[in-house]
């Protein structure tokens, strides 16, 4: 059946605008076009097209015919031209856009509801509230993902503060936590979640609590596929982001520069066996220290920012130490001169690299706050450094970045590391960063 050219033009426009209007579903649609999920998506999409209110039957039939049976074979190539004609987009983006337009969501979106709040609303919220977590009582769903959750003291403080007001509103607090530390490891000491705290959290009636130990935050595919995690949370948070993991950006610093810097600041290290498990032995200041084997895996802020922006409507980084904070800021600022190649950020190099922004932020008193965009323009688009399940990076940026100085803030839940900063007189005060991510519209 032929397709009317006017209805095709109108359809193309609608598909493009549906994509930018429903950012959460666009984000979630990445999973729908994963080769293992595609057969189920294809069936749901064909049904949704048939059942839709599109007036042009020819267009409906052409759309269904354009859906490739298999995304991995040449069927994909033959579908490419037709999909391009119908949507103006390359294959994967075309299929994702059709999923968004026909509202095909994978089952995970049913199990854990997705936030629908817009970046604009969150931007206004963080500018008028000193506590970003208060958004949980204003927006749906009240869901939080805590990355690198350590001993779960932040999780417990969050639950203690927000479960009662949410229970009064007859809605649960969804709180999912994960940490790479294996709960059965002899290493990691105080970062382990104590069994009593875990039991308390698991038995709170108004709390949908999950904890995944031995879980790398950069390997979430299977947790998501099994719906043990939501595709997106109202808040993704990370307290005291691990160092050196996030203290150096590997797209800026070469492997050689990183190895030299680690040797200079931490000491010589080597992989060994500690009883039955692998471990990293570090000789620091004449002492031999043992850590989990992955302790010196350097991922850098770009990975963390992309992970958080993809999974949270709002991103909160608490108790960020100065070194990690400046390395994060060097990615958030538009001016590429704050990202020099192979220059380690330090007390000596920071003033020259960041100039006036360094002076203004250093002068911020504990308890003070500012918007980064008031000091310097924010970066307009971020390069993707993560492998996504669909193989297609989702371009993003931060619409707003709020900076607060200090470890503890009145009324805000805090982690045990944040509380420990109080006693560290030789440490400079840490930072709290609240970021509102938004997709960069793709034309
Ligand atoms: C400095 S501790 C902070 C713990 C806790 N958030 C706090 O503030 O007390 C960093 C935590 O991140 C965890 N971690 C490091 N790399 C990780 C990764 N790739 N995935 C998940 N957790 C990770 C560590 O095991 C550790 O518990």
XYZ file of N, CA, C and O in Angstrom, residues 38 40-50 64 67 94-96 98-100 102-104:
92
model
N 15.747 -7.395 21.338
C 15.060 -6.913 20.145
C 13.861 -7.784 19.718
O 12.800 -7.238 19.380
N 11.603 -9.419 21.357
C 10.402 -9.060 22.139
C 9.978 -7.627 21.824
O 8.781 -7.332 21.687
N 10.965 -6.746 21.677
C 10.638 -5.343 21.356
C 9.930 -5.274 20.008
O 8.960 -4.537 19.831
N 10.445 -6.054 19.030
C 9.888 -6.004 17.681
C 8.409 -6.382 17.693
O 7.574 -5.718 17.078
N 8.092 -7.473 18.445
C 6.690 -7.914 18.533
C 5.827 -6.811 19.149
O 4.759 -6.457 18.628
N 6.335 -6.226 20.277
C 5.551 -5.189 20.962
C 5.382 -3.957 20.073
O 4.306 -3.350 20.036
N 6.440 -3.643 19.326
C 6.389 -2.456 18.473
C 5.390 -2.662 17.324
O 4.582 -1.775 17.016
N 5.428 -3.854 16.716
C 4.491 -4.129 15.617
C 3.048 -4.045 16.130
O 2.175 -3.452 15.478
N 2.808 -4.595 17.328
C 1.438 -4.535 17.887
C 1.034 -3.091 18.150
O -0.085 -2.672 17.854
N 1.990 -2.322 18.714
C 1.678 -0.919 19.039
C 1.402 -0.118 17.772
O 0.533 0.755 17.759
N 2.123 -0.426 16.684
C 1.891 0.304 15.422
C 0.488 -0.024 14.901
O -0.293 0.867 14.547
N 0.137 -1.323 14.906
C -1.201 -1.715 14.419
C -2.305 -1.077 15.249
O -3.315 -0.642 14.718
N 5.739 -1.487 9.866
C 5.917 -2.864 10.372
C 6.880 -3.623 9.460
O 7.779 -4.334 9.935
N 10.621 -3.116 10.141
C 11.272 -3.576 11.373
C 12.122 -4.817 11.086
O 11.578 -5.856 10.688
N 16.490 5.141 14.742
C 15.131 5.063 14.184
C 14.278 4.118 15.021
O 13.141 4.436 15.390
N 14.855 2.946 15.374
C 14.063 1.961 16.134
C 13.777 2.481 17.541
O 12.671 2.321 18.070
N 14.766 3.141 18.136
C 14.526 3.709 19.477
C 13.447 4.791 19.410
O 12.563 4.855 20.260
N 11.054 5.039 17.296
C 9.728 4.415 17.108
C 9.216 3.863 18.436
O 8.030 3.962 18.759
N 10.119 3.267 19.237
C 9.712 2.763 20.558
C 9.159 3.895 21.407
O 8.129 3.759 22.076
N 9.852 5.043 21.382
C 9.398 6.183 22.197
C 8.053 6.678 21.667
O 7.099 6.875 22.423
N 5.733 5.162 19.891
C 4.603 4.240 20.105
C 4.546 3.741 21.556
O 3.847 2.789 21.862
N 5.338 4.390 22.404
C 5.327 4.127 23.858
C 5.543 2.656 24.198
O 4.819 2.047 24.992
N 6.519 2.074 23.547
C 6.881 0.698 23.873
C 7.993 0.755 24.919
O 9.071 1.273 24.649
